[in-house]
Short mmCIF file of C-alpha atoms in Angstrom, two decimals:
data_model
loop_
_atom_site.label_atom_id
_atom_site.label_comp_id
_atom_site.label_asym_id
_atom_site.label_seq_id
_atom_site.Cartn_x
_atom_site.Cartn_y
_atom_site.Cartn_z
CA MET N 1 3.97 137.91 43.49
CA GLU N 2 2.06 141.05 44.25
CA ALA N 3 -0.67 142.16 41.76
CA ALA N 4 0.95 145.52 40.94
CA HIS N 5 2.53 145.42 37.46
CA LYS N 6 5.02 148.14 37.81
CA LYS N 7 8.58 147.63 38.95
CA ALA N 8 9.75 148.74 42.35
CA LYS N 9 11.12 152.25 42.78
CA THR N 10 14.80 152.41 42.31
CA ASP N 11 17.14 154.69 40.53
CA LYS N 12 19.14 151.80 39.12
CA PRO N 13 17.93 149.28 36.40
CA ILE N 14 16.59 146.05 37.84
CA ILE N 15 18.18 143.27 35.99
CA GLY N 16 16.62 139.80 36.13
CA ILE N 17 19.09 136.95 35.87
CA THR N 18 17.91 133.32 35.37
CA ILE N 19 20.04 130.55 36.99
CA GLY N 20 20.00 128.28 33.86
CA ASP N 21 20.68 124.58 34.05
CA ILE N 22 21.52 124.04 37.72
CA ASN N 23 23.99 121.16 36.88
CA GLY N 24 25.87 123.46 34.40
CA VAL N 25 28.16 126.53 34.82
CA GLY N 26 25.28 128.96 35.10
CA PRO N 27 25.01 129.15 39.03
CA GLU N 28 28.82 129.46 39.08
CA VAL N 29 28.92 132.31 36.57
CA VAL N 30 26.08 134.11 38.26
CA ILE N 31 27.67 133.98 41.74
CA LYS N 32 31.10 135.01 40.37
CA ALA N 33 29.56 137.78 38.26
CA LEU N 34 27.63 139.28 41.31
CA ALA N 35 30.38 138.68 43.93
CA ASP N 36 31.96 141.93 43.40
CA PRO N 37 29.85 144.34 45.57
CA ARG N 38 30.68 147.25 43.24
CA ILE N 39 28.10 145.82 40.65
CA LEU N 40 25.41 146.96 43.14
CA ASN N 41 26.48 150.53 42.39
CA TYR N 42 25.12 150.09 38.77
CA ILE N 43 22.23 147.65 38.93
CA THR N 44 19.77 145.96 41.25
CA PRO N 45 20.15 142.19 40.43
CA VAL N 46 17.28 139.73 40.86
CA VAL N 47 18.30 136.14 40.35
CA PHE N 48 15.47 133.82 39.32
CA GLY N 49 16.31 130.28 40.64
CA SER N 50 16.67 128.93 44.01
CA THR N 51 18.53 129.95 47.18
CA LYS N 52 19.20 126.35 47.91
CA VAL N 53 21.10 125.99 44.56
CA LEU N 54 23.00 129.19 45.14
CA SER N 55 23.97 127.96 48.66
CA PHE N 56 25.12 124.61 47.30
CA TYR N 57 27.44 126.38 44.75
CA ARG N 58 28.59 128.98 47.14
CA LYS N 59 29.88 126.27 49.51
CA MET N 60 31.34 124.24 46.61
CA LEU N 61 33.12 127.33 45.27
CA LYS N 62 34.38 128.19 48.83
CA MET N 63 32.64 131.60 48.42
CA GLU N 64 30.94 131.76 51.70
CA ASP N 65 31.18 135.50 51.80
CA PHE N 66 28.69 135.91 48.77
CA ASN N 67 25.45 137.04 50.30
CA TYR N 68 21.92 137.42 48.92
CA SER N 69 18.44 138.35 50.12
CA GLN N 70 15.39 136.08 49.54
CA LEU N 71 12.66 137.99 47.72
CA LYS N 72 9.07 136.99 48.27
CA SER N 73 7.62 140.12 46.71
CA MET N 74 9.03 142.88 44.41
CA ASN N 75 7.77 145.28 47.10
CA GLN N 76 10.58 143.85 49.25
CA LEU N 77 13.31 144.41 46.65
CA ASN N 78 16.56 145.45 48.31
CA PRO N 79 18.66 147.74 46.02
CA HIS N 80 21.72 147.21 48.17
CA LYS N 81 21.84 143.35 47.86
CA VAL N 82 21.62 140.53 45.37
CA ASN N 83 17.90 139.53 45.50
CA VAL N 84 16.82 135.85 44.87
CA VAL N 85 13.30 134.65 43.72
CA ASN N 86 12.68 131.06 44.57
CA CYS N 87 11.09 129.57 41.48
CA TRP N 88 10.40 126.21 43.02
CA GLN N 89 10.22 125.06 46.64
CA GLU N 90 10.85 121.36 46.64
CA MET N 91 14.30 119.79 47.10
CA VAL N 92 16.06 119.15 43.84
CA GLU N 93 19.23 116.94 43.60
CA ILE N 94 22.10 118.74 41.92
CA LYS N 95 24.34 116.50 39.81
CA VAL N 96 27.16 118.69 38.69
CA GLY N 97 28.05 118.12 35.11
CA GLN N 98 25.10 115.83 34.34
CA VAL N 99 22.06 116.22 32.11
CA THR N 100 18.90 115.55 34.14
CA ASN N 101 15.23 116.12 33.62
CA GLU N 102 14.97 117.84 37.03
CA ALA N 103 17.53 120.39 35.98
CA GLY N 104 15.72 121.05 32.66
CA ASN N 105 12.46 121.60 34.68
CA CYS N 106 14.13 124.04 37.00
CA ALA N 107 15.71 126.03 34.17
CA TYR N 108 12.22 126.27 32.58
CA LEU N 109 10.54 127.41 35.79
CA ALA N 110 13.32 130.15 36.29
CA LEU N 111 12.98 131.43 32.83
CA ARG N 112 9.16 131.40 32.97
CA GLU N 113 9.21 133.48 36.11
CA ALA N 114 11.71 135.97 34.75
CA VAL N 115 9.91 136.44 31.43
CA ASP N 116 6.64 137.07 33.22
CA HIS N 117 8.30 139.72 35.32
CA LEU N 118 9.82 141.28 32.17
CA LYS N 119 6.39 141.34 30.45
CA GLU N 120 4.83 142.99 33.48
CA ASP N 121 7.66 145.66 33.66
CA LYS N 122 8.64 144.49 37.11
CA ILE N 123 12.23 144.18 35.78
CA ASP N 124 13.97 146.32 33.21
CA ALA N 125 15.90 143.51 31.40
CA VAL N 126 16.86 139.96 31.57
CA VAL N 127 20.10 138.00 31.40
CA THR N 128 19.81 134.29 30.86
CA ALA N 129 22.27 131.76 32.04
CA PRO N 130 22.85 128.73 29.70
CA ILE N 131 20.32 126.08 29.33
CA ASN N 132 20.38 122.55 27.79
CA LYS N 133 18.21 122.65 24.65
CA LYS N 134 17.23 118.95 25.18
CA ASN N 135 16.25 118.69 28.79
CA ILE N 136 14.14 121.81 28.95
CA LEU N 137 11.84 120.63 26.06
CA ARG N 138 8.27 120.14 27.28
CA GLU N 139 4.62 120.61 26.23
CA ASP N 140 4.78 124.33 26.76
CA PHE N 141 8.41 124.77 25.62
CA LYS N 142 9.00 123.52 22.16
CA PHE N 143 11.71 125.92 21.21
CA VAL N 144 15.48 125.42 20.28
CA GLY N 145 16.52 127.85 22.87
CA HIS N 146 15.88 131.09 24.90
CA THR N 147 15.73 133.46 21.96
CA ASP N 148 12.66 132.04 20.17
CA PHE N 149 10.80 131.55 23.36
CA ILE N 150 11.35 135.07 24.64
CA SER N 151 10.52 136.54 21.20
CA GLU N 152 7.24 134.68 21.08
CA GLU N 153 6.40 135.74 24.70
CA LEU N 154 6.97 139.37 23.77
CA GLY N 155 5.11 139.11 20.60
CA ALA N 156 7.96 139.72 18.13
CA LYS N 157 7.49 138.57 14.67
CA ASP N 158 11.30 137.96 14.06
CA ASN N 159 14.56 138.32 15.98
CA LEU N 160 18.21 138.39 15.32
CA MET N 161 20.87 136.61 17.40
CA LEU N 162 23.61 139.25 17.71
CA MET N 163 26.93 138.29 19.18
CA VAL N 164 28.59 141.46 20.59
CA THR N 165 31.91 142.64 21.88
CA ASP N 166 33.33 146.21 22.08
CA SER N 167 34.81 145.90 18.52
CA LEU N 168 32.64 143.16 16.85
CA ARG N 169 29.01 142.53 16.17
CA ILE N 170 27.97 139.42 14.25
CA GLY N 171 24.47 138.30 13.49
CA VAL N 172 23.37 135.18 11.83
CA ALA N 173 20.76 134.90 9.00
CA THR N 174 19.97 131.20 9.91
CA ALA N 175 20.68 130.10 13.34
CA HIS N 176 19.83 126.78 15.10
CA ILE N 177 19.05 124.69 12.02
CA PRO N 178 20.95 121.74 10.42
CA ILE N 179 23.69 122.75 8.06
CA SER N 180 21.97 120.65 5.31
CA GLU N 181 18.96 123.15 5.50
CA VAL N 182 20.87 126.33 5.33
CA SER N 183 20.86 126.77 1.54
CA GLN N 184 17.25 126.20 1.15
CA GLN N 185 16.21 128.51 4.03
CA LEU N 186 18.49 131.28 2.92
CA THR N 187 15.98 133.31 0.81
CA THR N 188 15.95 136.98 0.04
CA ASP N 189 13.08 137.44 2.40
CA VAL N 190 15.06 135.89 5.24
CA VAL N 191 18.18 137.90 4.60
CA GLU N 192 16.31 141.14 4.28
CA LYS N 193 14.38 140.62 7.50
CA LYS N 194 17.55 139.98 9.54
CA LEU N 195 19.31 142.90 7.67
CA ASP N 196 16.36 145.18 8.74
CA ILE N 197 16.64 144.11 12.31
CA MET N 198 20.43 144.58 12.30
CA ILE N 199 20.30 148.11 10.82
CA LYS N 200 17.56 149.19 13.09
CA THR N 201 19.29 147.79 16.31
CA LEU N 202 22.61 149.29 15.44
CA LYS N 203 20.92 152.74 15.21
CA LYS N 204 18.52 152.47 18.13
CA ASP N 205 20.46 150.30 20.54
CA PHE N 206 24.03 150.99 19.66
CA GLY N 207 23.68 154.71 18.68
CA ILE N 208 25.19 154.37 15.22
CA ASP N 209 23.52 156.91 12.84
CA LYS N 210 24.76 155.47 9.54
CA PRO N 211 25.80 151.83 10.24
CA ARG N 212 28.16 149.99 7.80
CA VAL N 213 27.05 146.43 7.50
CA ALA N 214 29.00 143.57 5.72
CA LEU N 215 27.31 140.44 4.41
CA LEU N 216 29.27 137.15 4.32
CA GLY N 217 29.05 134.89 1.31
CA LEU N 218 27.60 131.43 1.94
CA ASN N 219 29.94 129.54 -0.36
CA PRO N 220 33.76 129.29 -0.50
CA HIS N 221 35.18 132.46 -2.07
CA ALA N 222 31.73 133.91 -1.97
CA GLY N 223 30.71 131.52 -4.78
CA GLU N 224 33.33 132.66 -7.20
CA GLY N 225 30.89 134.34 -9.48
CA GLY N 226 28.55 131.35 -9.48
CA LEU N 227 31.27 128.75 -9.99
CA LEU N 228 31.07 127.52 -6.43
CA GLY N 229 27.41 128.10 -5.64
CA LYS N 230 24.59 130.25 -6.76
CA GLU N 231 23.30 131.83 -3.49
CA GLU N 232 25.57 134.97 -3.75
CA VAL N 233 24.36 135.67 -7.31
CA ASP N 234 20.65 134.76 -6.83
CA VAL N 235 20.09 135.96 -3.25
CA LEU N 236 22.74 138.17 -1.78
CA ASN N 237 23.85 140.37 -4.67
CA PRO N 238 20.18 141.49 -5.31
CA VAL N 239 19.71 142.32 -1.56
CA ILE N 240 22.81 144.36 -1.25
CA ALA N 241 21.86 146.25 -4.41
CA ARG N 242 18.41 147.01 -3.17
CA TYR N 243 19.64 148.28 0.24
CA LYS N 244 22.36 150.53 -1.45
CA GLU N 245 19.48 151.96 -3.54
CA LYS N 246 17.65 152.85 -0.33
CA GLY N 247 20.77 154.65 0.96
CA HIS N 248 21.97 152.02 3.40
CA LEU N 249 25.76 151.25 3.76
CA VAL N 250 25.63 147.61 3.06
CA PHE N 251 28.52 145.72 1.40
CA GLY N 252 29.56 142.29 0.19
CA PRO N 253 29.16 139.40 -0.19
CA PHE N 254 32.65 138.77 1.19
CA PRO N 255 34.39 135.37 1.41
CA ALA N 256 34.26 134.71 5.12
CA ASP N 257 37.84 133.41 5.61
CA GLY N 258 39.56 136.40 4.09
CA PHE N 259 37.00 138.89 5.67
CA PHE N 260 38.26 137.86 9.25
CA GLY N 261 41.83 136.79 8.19
CA THR N 262 42.63 140.34 6.97
CA LEU N 263 40.84 141.94 9.74
CA MET N 264 38.22 143.54 7.43
CA TYR N 265 35.59 143.15 10.17
CA GLN N 266 37.19 146.14 11.97
CA LYS N 267 35.83 148.34 9.25
CA TYR N 268 32.22 147.57 9.80
CA ASP N 269 29.64 148.26 12.50
CA GLY N 270 27.79 144.85 11.89
CA VAL N 271 28.41 141.65 10.12
CA LEU N 272 25.66 139.29 8.94
CA ALA N 273 26.75 135.72 8.64
CA MET N 274 24.69 133.17 6.70
CA TYR N 275 24.73 130.35 9.25
CA HIS N 276 25.51 129.75 12.99
CA ASP N 277 29.11 128.49 12.85
CA GLN N 278 30.26 130.93 10.20
CA GLY N 279 29.61 133.77 12.56
CA LEU N 280 30.12 132.11 15.97
CA ILE N 281 33.53 130.45 15.22
CA PRO N 282 35.32 133.69 14.38
CA PHE N 283 33.40 135.48 17.13
CA LYS N 284 34.51 133.01 19.88
CA LEU N 285 38.00 133.03 18.65
CA LEU N 286 38.16 136.83 18.80
CA GLY N 287 35.87 137.67 21.73
CA PHE N 288 35.09 134.54 23.84
CA GLU N 289 36.35 136.12 27.07
CA ASN N 290 33.97 139.10 26.90
CA GLY N 291 31.33 138.27 24.35
CA VAL N 292 27.66 138.81 24.89
CA ASN N 293 24.69 137.28 23.10
CA TYR N 294 22.21 140.14 22.47
CA THR N 295 18.66 139.47 21.11
CA ALA N 296 17.99 142.15 18.61
CA GLY N 297 14.36 142.71 17.30
CA ILE N 298 12.42 142.40 20.55
CA THR N 299 10.78 145.11 22.74
CA LYS N 300 12.90 144.44 25.84
CA VAL N 301 16.57 143.93 26.47
CA ARG N 302 17.69 140.30 26.78
CA THR N 303 21.32 139.24 26.85
CA SER N 304 23.18 136.01 27.68
CA PRO N 305 26.78 134.76 27.86
CA ASP N 306 28.20 133.68 24.56
CA HIS N 307 28.68 129.94 25.79
CA GLY N 308 26.60 126.87 26.81
CA THR N 309 26.17 124.83 29.87
CA ALA N 310 29.71 123.61 29.88
CA TYR N 311 29.09 120.53 31.86
CA ASP N 312 32.69 119.52 31.59
#
């Protein structure tokens, strides 16, 4: 890539898109998302991956009319086409639906290149196609997923995985950890850090001046006043009280089942769930077809689909 660290001149945002695991659904999603030429009216897409991989899937999907331009330098960026950066040159065997070390290495190379471009302001934002958290692990990638890697690269002290649709925004206080560790990791400090990020991103990124945020209880019936668990009494109630004193519209803790069953989520701008599945199960039930995973708390815009590699 050229030495210049400024993005190419264009009146549209330049969106980097990583190809993800080449044996998963990522390449197919990328092709189908960019197949409608009208998208070029809004963005200039730069796919980080391989023209050979795209060619393989274009043929497999019988979408031969999907065209792209190979990009060797950002100076050659074509705002009227899908641009592709080849992140590796060697031939790689594609084994659709299978977990391979080669696919993990390719996913890493694409992600590495895209994040470098993001850090150098050569692209305005990045969208990451799904990776496999096992086969991407390596000496220089010891993370449980995209989010923590990108956050560290951008120098963010903390982040919040925020699942977003037009009518629902759910963040998780604890994300990719075993369920057996949730209770011990759910401290007032953790909840407050995630709550701070949520409130800030709702204001700054979503334009909500006075966001209403709901906290879900960890235990059944939100602990039933301490009868079914102490986390609500010891951790969540004090946090909510402190934030109300500061003038924030923070409410709860709510029993998670009733909160979604009675459509209470519609009254709030953001919802903070206590662990991964508590937030993502209702989110995927309510918004799987158009949901977006948005990384809050970092200095750049990063999104991804709300699903995994879907090898099946």
